[in-house]
Amino acid sequence: MRILIVDDEPAVHDSYAFCFSGLVHGRTDARQTLDAMAADLFGADGRPDGDTDMVFQPHHCFQGLDAVQAVEQALADGNPFAVAFIDIRMPPGIDGCETARRIRALDPHIHLVIVTGYSDFSPVEIGRVAGPADKIFYIAKPFEVAEISQMALALCRRWDNDRELTAARALLAAQVVTLEQKSAELEANESRAMHIAMHDALTDAPNRVAFLRGLQERGRRPGSFAVCMLDLDRFKQVNDTLGHMAGDELIRTVCATIQRTAPEATLVARLGGDEFGMVFDVETEAEAVAACNAVVTACADSFQILGHAVRCGASCGLVMRGDRSERDPTDLVRQADMALNEAKRAGRGVARVFDASMDEGVRVRREIEAGLAEAIAKDELSLVYQPIVGRGDLEIVGFEALVRWNRKDRGPINPAIFIPIAEEAHLIHELGDWILDQALAEVKRWPGQYVSVNFSPIQFRRSHFVAHVMDSVSRAGVDPARVQIEITETAIFDDAERAAATLCELRGLGFRIALDDFGTGYSSLYNIRKFALDCLKIDRSFIDGMGRERESAAIVHSIIHLGRALGLGVVAEGVETEAQAQALRVAGASHLQGYLFSRPVPAAEAQALADQHYMALPGAEVFDRPMVASVRR
């Protein structure tokens, strides 16, 4: 350790030399005395834990200006002084107070010890110009050997510790900056993922999910508004004659036209294909019709598409809603869609307003609701099972149970129609209990596969949901590990804390948890981290778009990589072609499901598939092992 000694008297320098004589080259004289004192204080080893030999390098200056130059040179050499012992009176040059001030200005880290027998300056005055107070000390002349040596030892250790602490703080600050940068990058990536999930890849307009969410939010606010569905006329002819690239460019151009022509603050969304939706505030029906006619007229213009003049036109259906009107988003979209169909039947290129005469669906809805209550008793319901296969050898690891309703007087009814009605009519619990009991009875016959059962958000929020499911499984004598509970993000979004606790409890009991239709709801990294999941199920819309849209393929790959990074299985639904299967297999999807392997089949056929364990399909040699059977469409 380097020590600076500043005094104008040679005799004092000799005294300092004597003080440090035992500390310069090893343990002699004064250091031995100190070791003896330390032994009394700290034990037989003569020093506290962590104490090590410290070698001092004194540097002597007789004037303050020489000392200032020495400090400056030491800093330039990268070998600064730890402590400076400074006399107050040093004629004819600058005094100790000014010397201390200049040294402190050069080196804020050095410890200063004022050594004097006079009182020309008070400690307060010196501290004011050479502080901070915790780095300035005082020793009176004449001094003792131990007094100087102990002060030097203590301050040198402190100076060394301060440097280590400063280095540690700098490292910590750099790590904090790095962490903040990574956090910002993660937030940006999540924001981009959310944008992708809520926006159409072709036009960057809001997609169907964003449209329904915006419609729901608008319905909560007072005031009148219009909901419109718009569909392009003769769009298929553009695709067939000019190709899909021209069709995509026409969609982008028409979307921009709608956004430019629609009333201010209109939510314009591409709902899929050549269909668009609009929601805007309006006072009267006449104003809404005028706004829609303006959009239809703008879309009837001639557009330059890839060097061709293209005219396609559009039809529009709209429904008005006032303060006291029903505002259910699904019902509003359905009614606007019925008005759109009426506009097309009227000759296209027009806008039509919904009225009650169009709502034949209301009568059908009531009829279905009444029939559904008796469907179980009439033995009209049944379950079919679609196999879920491993990506490599196509081993059948499980089946998804799907409900079917075949009315004796009307024939088959689409689940997409009667399940939402069951939810609204409070019949979903009875229906869901029947589905679970039937699926549990069937899985007992299979040689090890699991059964995947869909639960609606209403079922999931049911009081004592976990106890109810566990009771059903126990009565059936089925291991919970052979039951996969499929839920959508809608089921967990409204009350995330309660949903997280429910899923954690189910997982603790051994059930498998799958997040269905991933990427179409409220997907976020937060949800995936927060909830106890076993696998993600990629929505079939992304699988279907893989071969046509680069964005869909990118989303599929991102979901697969995300699932693998988090240790989750990834099931790709809706696999219909060998090309899709190969692409998903290469991408790393853990399991596949779709018509390529099998349609949903009755229980007896599912039993046969379960017994054979593996699926087969044309071109099976590209997979990891031979196949032994095939179930086709």
XYZ file of C-alpha atoms in Angstrom:
633
model
C 0.000 0.000 0.000
C 1.295 3.438 -0.910
C 1.348 6.094 1.829
C 2.098 9.780 1.295
C 3.879 11.697 4.092
C 3.869 15.513 3.828
C 5.897 17.494 6.425
C 8.503 20.249 6.243
C 10.647 18.883 9.129
C 13.204 16.129 8.342
C 13.038 14.894 11.948
C 9.347 14.194 11.588
C 10.042 12.171 8.445
C 12.527 10.130 10.477
C 9.786 9.500 13.033
C 7.452 8.291 10.298
C 10.183 6.046 8.941
C 10.565 4.546 12.405
C 6.779 4.017 12.659
C 6.732 2.079 9.389
C 10.100 0.372 9.734
C 8.507 -2.810 11.049
C 5.779 -2.760 8.397
C 7.824 -2.149 5.305
C 9.645 -5.462 4.960
C 7.928 -7.774 7.406
C 7.246 -8.434 11.083
C 9.866 -6.510 13.116
C 9.983 -3.992 15.904
C 6.696 -2.064 16.024
C 4.813 -4.752 14.114
C 5.862 -7.340 16.677
C 4.503 -5.053 19.380
C 1.248 -4.741 17.462
C 1.063 -8.536 17.009
C 1.435 -8.978 20.736
C -1.408 -6.520 21.337
C -3.516 -8.321 18.716
C -2.868 -11.657 20.403
C -4.341 -10.286 23.619
C -7.397 -9.058 21.732
C -8.030 -11.848 19.201
C -6.412 -14.998 20.572
C -3.246 -16.989 20.254
C -2.841 -16.481 16.513
C -2.302 -12.801 17.231
C -4.687 -11.350 14.653
C -8.358 -11.311 13.688
C -9.786 -13.564 10.963
C -8.900 -12.440 7.506
C -5.907 -10.260 8.571
C -2.903 -10.635 6.294
C 0.539 -9.093 6.168
C 0.396 -5.647 4.640
C 3.493 -4.011 3.153
C 3.634 -0.205 3.054
C 5.448 1.968 0.518
C 5.928 5.402 2.135
C 6.550 8.378 -0.138
C 8.011 11.505 1.542
C 7.340 15.105 0.486
C 8.566 18.244 2.319
C 6.187 20.734 0.713
C 2.505 20.727 -0.168
C 3.026 21.428 -3.875
C 5.381 18.430 -4.100
C 2.704 16.274 -2.489
C 0.043 17.460 -4.942
C 2.328 16.613 -7.869
C 3.062 13.208 -6.342
C -0.670 12.436 -6.074
C -1.231 13.542 -9.672
C 1.639 11.362 -10.895
C 0.441 8.371 -8.865
C -3.007 8.610 -10.441
C -1.485 8.852 -13.909
C 0.606 5.723 -13.188
C -2.469 3.842 -12.000
C -0.892 3.315 -8.584
C -2.676 5.813 -6.289
C -1.984 6.538 -2.642
C -4.302 5.000 -0.044
C -3.482 7.417 2.818
C -1.798 10.829 3.127
C -0.398 12.092 6.451
C -0.278 15.926 6.158
C 1.264 18.554 8.435
C -0.608 21.869 8.784
C 2.322 24.332 8.863
C 4.805 23.924 5.986
C 6.395 27.297 5.255
C 7.205 28.773 2.855
C 4.791 26.861 0.568
C 1.068 26.167 0.811
C -0.206 25.045 4.208
C -1.694 21.660 5.074
C -5.293 22.837 4.636
C -4.687 23.953 1.042
C -2.599 20.830 0.388
C -5.487 18.655 1.599
C -7.970 20.589 -0.561
C -5.900 20.130 -3.731
C -5.210 16.463 -3.064
C -8.895 15.812 -2.453
C -9.769 17.569 -5.707
C -7.420 15.202 -7.556
C -8.307 11.976 -5.724
C -11.717 11.731 -4.012
C -10.912 8.250 -2.659
C -7.719 8.956 -0.678
C -7.901 9.051 3.129
C -6.367 12.206 4.652
C -4.825 12.317 8.124
C -4.040 15.822 9.468
C -1.041 15.584 11.797
C -0.307 18.808 13.725
C 0.495 20.271 17.098
C -1.184 23.619 16.308
C -4.753 24.735 16.045
C -4.536 27.182 13.145
C -7.471 25.448 11.487
C -10.382 23.762 13.167
C -11.439 20.265 12.008
C -14.651 21.824 10.679
C -12.712 24.214 8.449
C -10.461 21.468 7.102
C -13.393 19.102 6.635
C -15.241 21.799 4.685
C -12.522 22.049 2.013
C -11.106 18.506 2.090
C -14.123 16.344 3.063
C -16.088 14.147 3.090
C -15.910 13.777 6.839
C -15.558 9.997 6.718
C -12.314 10.306 4.735
C -10.501 12.869 6.902
C -8.875 12.139 10.294
C -6.690 13.921 12.891
C -3.588 13.016 14.955
C -1.882 15.409 17.338
C 1.881 15.910 17.542
C 3.880 14.473 19.087
C 2.466 11.114 17.996
C 3.065 7.548 19.128
C 4.402 4.773 16.873
C 1.343 2.605 17.429
C -0.906 5.561 16.742
C 0.535 6.106 13.251
C 0.922 2.438 12.315
C -2.537 1.433 13.493
C -4.107 4.384 11.681
C -2.250 3.400 8.494
C -3.306 -0.250 8.771
C -6.949 0.580 9.380
C -7.242 3.191 6.626
C -5.382 1.092 4.066
C -7.724 -1.821 4.695
C -10.684 0.513 4.419
C -9.320 2.049 1.201
C -8.855 -1.431 -0.258
C -12.364 -2.485 0.800
C -13.805 0.698 -0.716
C -12.188 -0.105 -4.060
C -13.580 -3.649 -4.005
C -17.016 -2.304 -3.094
C -16.862 0.253 -5.911
C -15.914 -2.472 -8.385
C -18.758 -4.667 -7.103
C -21.226 -1.806 -7.437
C -20.064 -1.117 -10.972
C -20.487 -4.791 -11.872
C -23.924 -4.843 -10.274
C -24.927 -1.690 -12.154
C -23.806 -3.276 -15.424
C -25.804 -6.405 -14.614
C -28.861 -4.282 -13.810
C -28.517 -2.531 -17.167
C -28.247 -5.897 -18.906
C -31.284 -7.184 -17.034
C -33.280 -4.073 -17.954
C -32.285 -4.500 -21.589
C -33.357 -8.155 -21.570
C -36.609 -7.237 -19.816
C -37.314 -4.574 -22.430
C -36.524 -7.070 -25.185
C -38.879 -9.620 -23.612
C -41.649 -7.028 -23.326
C -41.123 -6.023 -26.940
C -41.255 -9.657 -28.079
C -44.400 -10.307 -26.058
C -45.978 -7.134 -27.407
C -45.145 -8.251 -30.936
C -46.542 -11.726 -30.245
C -49.741 -10.186 -28.896
C -49.954 -7.971 -31.971
C -49.553 -11.000 -34.232
C -52.210 -12.917 -32.294
C -54.697 -10.028 -32.508
C -54.041 -8.835 -36.065
C -54.484 -10.249 -39.513
C -51.176 -11.266 -41.048
C -52.075 -10.091 -44.550
C -53.495 -6.616 -43.843
C -52.269 -5.943 -40.290
C -55.864 -4.997 -39.477
C -57.478 -6.387 -36.305
C -58.564 -10.017 -36.732
C -61.762 -11.785 -35.685
C -60.639 -12.192 -32.076
C -59.822 -8.493 -31.774
C -63.104 -7.605 -33.497
C -65.195 -9.629 -31.042
C -63.268 -8.191 -28.104
C -63.737 -4.645 -29.392
C -67.423 -5.321 -30.000
C -67.814 -6.624 -26.471
C -66.095 -3.556 -25.015
C -68.254 -1.237 -27.121
C -71.381 -3.014 -25.929
C -70.573 -2.112 -22.334
C -70.645 1.605 -23.071
C -73.806 3.674 -23.516
C -74.883 5.133 -26.844
C -76.012 3.760 -30.202
C -73.672 1.951 -32.564
C -73.752 -0.143 -35.724
C -72.224 -3.542 -36.406
C -71.526 -4.302 -40.056
C -70.383 -7.352 -41.991
C -68.922 -6.736 -45.459
C -68.063 -9.355 -48.056
C -66.404 -8.848 -51.451
C -68.343 -9.800 -54.568
C -66.687 -11.931 -57.258
C -63.489 -12.228 -55.244
C -63.103 -15.871 -56.228
C -62.932 -14.836 -59.884
C -59.903 -12.632 -59.125
C -58.148 -15.525 -57.417
C -59.005 -17.925 -60.219
C -57.994 -15.616 -63.088
C -55.069 -13.620 -61.670
C -53.821 -15.930 -58.926
C -53.606 -15.787 -55.151
C -50.938 -13.069 -55.107
C -53.372 -10.769 -56.897
C -56.114 -11.856 -54.503
C -53.938 -10.997 -51.503
C -53.072 -7.610 -52.974
C -56.773 -6.919 -53.621
C -57.593 -7.777 -49.993
C -54.930 -5.330 -48.776
C -56.168 -2.601 -51.129
C -59.827 -3.057 -50.182
C -58.949 -3.071 -46.470
C -57.159 0.264 -46.847
C -60.164 1.600 -48.795
C -62.581 0.583 -46.048
C -60.377 2.137 -43.360
C -60.188 5.363 -45.341
C -63.912 5.546 -46.165
C -65.500 4.356 -42.889
C -66.581 6.911 -40.262
C -63.902 8.250 -37.935
C -62.871 5.912 -35.090
C -64.419 2.869 -36.816
C -63.041 -0.520 -35.797
C -62.286 -2.208 -39.133
C -61.258 -5.864 -38.946
C -60.513 -8.579 -41.445
C -62.486 -11.563 -40.210
C -61.064 -14.066 -42.686
C -61.016 -14.663 -46.438
C -62.703 -11.709 -48.132
C -64.914 -10.848 -45.143
C -64.556 -7.665 -43.088
C -66.294 -6.316 -39.987
C -66.956 -2.750 -38.862
C -68.152 -1.222 -35.577
C -68.800 2.519 -35.313
C -70.835 4.941 -33.241
C -73.902 6.385 -34.954
C -77.093 8.080 -33.831
C -79.654 6.852 -36.375
C -80.191 3.912 -38.666
C -80.271 6.240 -41.680
C -76.789 7.533 -40.841
C -75.520 3.967 -40.457
C -76.957 2.949 -43.844
C -75.420 6.036 -45.482
C -71.999 5.192 -44.002
C -72.222 1.584 -45.212
C -73.349 2.671 -48.695
C -70.312 4.978 -48.882
C -68.022 2.039 -48.097
C -69.796 -0.223 -50.616
C -69.487 2.473 -53.298
C -65.765 2.934 -52.584
C -65.204 -0.831 -52.859
C -66.983 -0.889 -56.232
C -64.218 1.236 -57.747
C -61.600 -0.115 -60.133
C -58.291 -1.029 -58.468
C -54.881 -1.455 -60.078
C -53.701 -4.883 -58.915
C -50.340 -6.159 -60.175
C -50.772 -4.229 -63.415
C -54.399 -5.241 -63.931
C -57.556 -3.158 -63.521
C -59.750 -5.108 -61.111
C -63.352 -4.336 -60.131
C -64.969 -6.622 -57.590
C -67.562 -4.741 -55.502
C -68.898 -5.518 -52.040
C -72.092 -6.310 -50.140
C -72.838 -5.213 -46.577
C -75.194 -6.222 -43.771
C -75.644 -4.136 -40.624
C -77.486 -4.163 -37.343
C -78.171 -1.146 -35.113
C -78.028 -1.269 -31.350
C -79.342 1.384 -28.940
C -78.969 1.848 -25.201
C -81.686 -0.668 -24.297
C -80.963 -3.250 -26.986
C -79.423 -6.681 -26.597
C -75.656 -6.345 -27.063
C -74.308 -9.889 -27.062
C -71.332 -9.872 -29.526
C -72.061 -13.317 -30.943
C -75.692 -12.439 -31.548
C -74.786 -9.088 -33.143
C -72.345 -10.707 -35.550
C -74.890 -13.396 -36.391
C -77.581 -10.822 -37.122
C -75.226 -8.659 -39.215
C -74.207 -11.795 -41.109
C -77.863 -12.620 -41.813
C -78.323 -9.079 -43.153
C -75.242 -9.602 -45.341
C -76.736 -12.788 -46.771
C -79.914 -10.842 -47.533
C -77.831 -8.187 -49.322
C -76.265 -10.881 -51.498
C -79.647 -12.382 -52.277
C -80.825 -8.868 -53.251
C -78.279 -8.737 -56.040
C -75.003 -7.754 -54.306
C -73.400 -4.332 -54.200
C -75.924 -3.063 -51.615
C -76.273 -2.641 -47.838
C -79.129 -4.238 -45.904
C -80.291 -3.670 -42.314
C -81.183 -6.627 -40.136
C -84.814 -7.087 -39.151
C -86.634 -9.765 -37.170
C -87.974 -11.480 -40.280
C -84.442 -12.576 -41.104
C -84.000 -14.266 -37.770
C -85.168 -17.745 -38.570
C -82.273 -18.764 -36.408
C -84.128 -17.591 -33.301
C -86.838 -20.181 -33.868
C -84.267 -22.879 -34.544
C -82.356 -21.840 -31.446
C -85.389 -22.209 -29.226
C -86.215 -25.550 -30.790
C -82.687 -26.816 -30.189
C -82.742 -25.568 -26.605
C -85.961 -27.440 -25.909
C -84.720 -30.626 -27.589
C -81.339 -30.571 -25.885
C -82.933 -30.869 -22.460
C -84.400 -34.237 -23.515
C -81.534 -35.456 -25.691
C -79.878 -37.535 -22.978
C -83.101 -39.252 -21.984
C -83.908 -39.993 -25.642
C -80.433 -41.490 -26.191
C -79.715 -39.017 -28.984
C -76.228 -38.059 -27.748
C -73.070 -40.021 -28.435
C -69.323 -39.597 -28.195
C -66.771 -40.039 -30.948
C -63.018 -40.200 -30.427
C -60.194 -38.757 -32.520
C -56.722 -40.219 -31.927
C -53.739 -38.111 -30.855
C -50.478 -39.598 -32.169
C -46.799 -39.127 -31.412
C -44.741 -37.231 -33.979
C -42.159 -39.940 -34.621
C -43.664 -43.408 -34.715
C -47.320 -42.284 -34.741
C -48.042 -44.105 -31.505
C -51.617 -43.481 -30.378
C -51.158 -41.862 -26.980
C -54.710 -40.662 -26.437
C -58.084 -39.728 -27.881
C -60.041 -36.489 -27.783
C -63.668 -37.129 -26.843
C -66.161 -35.159 -28.991
C -69.912 -35.044 -28.471
C -72.418 -35.632 -31.276
C -76.169 -35.054 -31.316
C -78.312 -36.874 -33.851
C -81.953 -35.851 -33.508
C -84.458 -38.411 -34.655
C -86.591 -35.738 -36.285
C -83.860 -33.428 -37.686
C -80.729 -35.523 -38.078
C -77.200 -34.451 -36.955
C -76.777 -31.053 -35.298
C -73.399 -29.331 -35.364
C -71.749 -29.070 -31.895
C -70.776 -25.493 -32.778
C -74.526 -24.767 -32.714
C -75.853 -26.713 -29.753
C -72.960 -26.324 -27.270
C -73.193 -22.485 -27.115
C -76.958 -22.900 -26.693
C -76.357 -25.386 -23.873
C -74.101 -22.834 -22.175
C -76.623 -20.023 -22.450
C -79.536 -22.256 -21.364
C -77.601 -23.515 -18.291
C -77.672 -27.073 -19.641
C -73.897 -27.314 -20.024
C -73.312 -28.848 -16.588
C -75.687 -31.724 -17.223
C -74.288 -32.213 -20.727
C -70.701 -31.964 -19.480
C -71.294 -34.519 -16.715
C -72.721 -36.971 -19.255
C -69.717 -36.494 -21.570
C -67.223 -37.014 -18.747
C -68.952 -40.172 -17.464
C -69.115 -41.689 -20.967
C -65.462 -40.862 -21.675
C -64.331 -42.360 -18.347
C -66.275 -45.553 -19.002
C -64.555 -45.887 -22.386
C -60.978 -45.070 -21.331
C -61.047 -48.004 -18.892
C -61.207 -50.346 -21.901
C -58.122 -48.912 -23.601
C -54.642 -50.346 -23.008
C -53.062 -47.234 -21.472
C -54.104 -44.279 -23.622
C -55.598 -41.151 -22.046
C -58.859 -39.443 -22.933
C -58.968 -35.686 -23.502
C -62.221 -33.981 -22.458
C -63.150 -30.387 -23.307
C -64.580 -28.232 -20.533
C -66.372 -24.967 -21.235
C -65.544 -21.776 -19.301
C -68.864 -22.102 -17.456
C -67.991 -25.615 -16.297
C -64.506 -24.544 -15.268
C -65.885 -21.735 -13.096
C -68.310 -24.139 -11.420
C -68.226 -24.204 -7.640
C -66.214 -27.211 -6.377
C -65.157 -27.993 -9.972
C -62.066 -29.945 -8.878
C -63.964 -32.018 -6.309
C -66.706 -32.757 -8.846
C -64.269 -33.997 -11.500
C -62.276 -36.021 -8.970
C -65.448 -37.615 -7.661
C -66.430 -38.695 -11.192
C -62.970 -40.161 -11.830
C -62.954 -42.006 -8.507
C -66.400 -43.507 -9.104
C -65.277 -44.692 -12.527
C -62.082 -46.226 -11.097
C -59.830 -44.369 -13.533
C -56.343 -43.056 -12.801
C -56.421 -39.211 -13.086
C -53.228 -39.440 -15.174
C -55.356 -40.950 -17.957
C -57.636 -37.918 -18.093
C -56.631 -34.730 -19.900
C -58.645 -31.612 -19.170
C -58.831 -29.284 -22.175
C -59.651 -25.638 -21.539
C -59.406 -22.468 -23.582
C -57.801 -19.223 -22.464
C -61.277 -17.710 -22.233
C -61.958 -20.027 -19.289
C -59.059 -18.631 -17.272
C -58.826 -15.015 -18.391
C -61.617 -13.483 -16.289
C -60.225 -14.669 -12.940
C -56.605 -15.610 -13.476
C -55.762 -16.083 -9.795
C -58.617 -18.511 -9.179
C -57.907 -20.325 -12.439
C -54.225 -20.739 -11.526
C -55.173 -22.253 -8.164
C -57.699 -24.609 -9.805
C -55.225 -25.831 -12.415
C -52.517 -26.298 -9.800
C -54.903 -28.400 -7.691
C -55.903 -30.517 -10.689
C -52.268 -31.021 -11.649
C -51.444 -32.025 -8.090
C -54.120 -34.730 -8.263
C -52.477 -36.164 -11.390
C -54.692 -34.794 -14.181
C -53.168 -33.671 -17.465
C -53.899 -30.047 -18.480
C -54.039 -28.879 -22.113
C -54.529 -25.280 -23.295
C -56.783 -25.587 -26.350
C -56.841 -23.323 -29.448
C -53.584 -21.677 -28.355
C -52.792 -18.458 -30.209
C -56.388 -17.401 -30.889
C -57.349 -16.085 -27.450
C -55.585 -14.040 -24.797
C -52.238 -15.763 -25.280
C -49.266 -14.354 -23.445
C -46.051 -15.525 -21.846
C -47.545 -14.475 -18.555
C -50.394 -17.002 -18.925
C -48.072 -19.846 -19.839
C -45.746 -19.142 -16.903
C -48.565 -18.650 -14.433
C -50.716 -21.707 -15.136
C -49.884 -25.369 -14.528
C -49.993 -26.867 -18.034
C -48.839 -30.076 -19.719
C -49.311 -29.131 -23.349
C -50.414 -26.482 -25.825
C -52.802 -27.315 -28.676
C -52.148 -25.239 -31.790
C -55.398 -24.073 -33.351
C -56.251 -25.718 -36.667
C -56.542 -22.331 -38.401
C -52.763 -21.859 -38.127
C -52.099 -25.405 -39.398
C -54.421 -24.833 -42.343
C -52.622 -21.585 -43.233
C -49.085 -23.017 -43.052
C -48.873 -23.808 -46.728
C -50.311 -20.472 -47.878
C -49.202 -17.837 -45.393
C -45.662 -17.362 -44.201
C -46.999 -15.701 -41.063
C -49.042 -18.786 -40.075
C -45.970 -20.978 -40.470
C -43.960 -18.536 -38.353
C -46.620 -18.576 -35.624
C -46.700 -22.394 -35.621
C -42.904 -22.609 -35.322
C -42.904 -19.991 -32.544
C -45.529 -21.870 -30.529
C -43.637 -25.148 -30.929
C -40.323 -23.617 -29.870
C -41.988 -21.850 -26.947
C -43.639 -25.061 -25.759
C -40.403 -27.039 -26.004
C -38.445 -24.332 -24.179
C -40.971 -24.452 -21.321
C -41.021 -28.255 -21.205
C -44.590 -28.494 -22.551
C -45.976 -30.876 -25.132
C -47.315 -29.294 -28.334
C -50.285 -30.917 -30.123
C -51.013 -29.742 -33.681
C -54.736 -30.038 -34.454
C -56.334 -30.215 -37.899
C -53.504 -32.068 -39.684
C -54.993 -33.041 -43.041
C -52.063 -33.543 -45.412
C -48.803 -35.453 -45.338
C -46.973 -32.195 -46.104
C -48.408 -30.624 -42.964
C -47.461 -33.681 -40.913
C -43.900 -33.630 -42.206
C -43.510 -29.880 -41.614
C -44.870 -30.162 -38.068
C -42.677 -33.162 -37.332
C -39.556 -31.325 -38.516
C -40.592 -28.233 -36.543
C -40.720 -30.330 -33.380
C -44.416 -30.696 -32.548
C -44.652 -33.505 -30.022
C -48.064 -34.824 -31.158
C -50.382 -34.625 -34.179
C -54.158 -34.858 -34.557
C -56.376 -34.601 -37.610
C -58.166 -36.214 -40.546
C -54.858 -37.366 -42.029
C -54.785 -40.029 -39.336
C -58.461 -40.508 -38.561
C -61.803 -38.787 -38.405
C -63.483 -38.884 -34.993
C -64.753 -42.480 -34.758
C -67.327 -44.296 -32.590
C -66.257 -46.056 -29.412
C -65.891 -49.515 -31.006
C -63.517 -48.225 -33.705
C -61.605 -46.207 -31.123
C -61.188 -49.410 -29.110
C -59.724 -51.167 -32.149
C -57.309 -48.280 -32.769
C -56.266 -48.247 -29.131
C -55.526 -51.983 -29.234
C -53.308 -51.649 -32.323
C -51.331 -48.804 -30.646
C -49.976 -47.237 -33.853
C -51.345 -45.415 -36.892
C -50.180 -45.760 -40.488
C -50.461 -43.524 -43.514
C -49.087 -43.385 -47.072
C -45.402 -42.582 -47.210
C -44.889 -44.121 -43.786
C -41.247 -44.799 -44.576
C -40.461 -41.162 -43.785
C -41.347 -41.728 -40.164
C -39.255 -43.416 -37.555
C -40.806 -46.896 -37.557
C -43.117 -49.066 -39.700
C -46.870 -48.591 -39.334
C -49.329 -51.472 -38.861
C -52.757 -50.007 -39.669
C -54.538 -47.086 -41.234
C -57.812 -45.298 -40.663
C -58.711 -42.913 -43.458
C -61.575 -40.618 -44.183
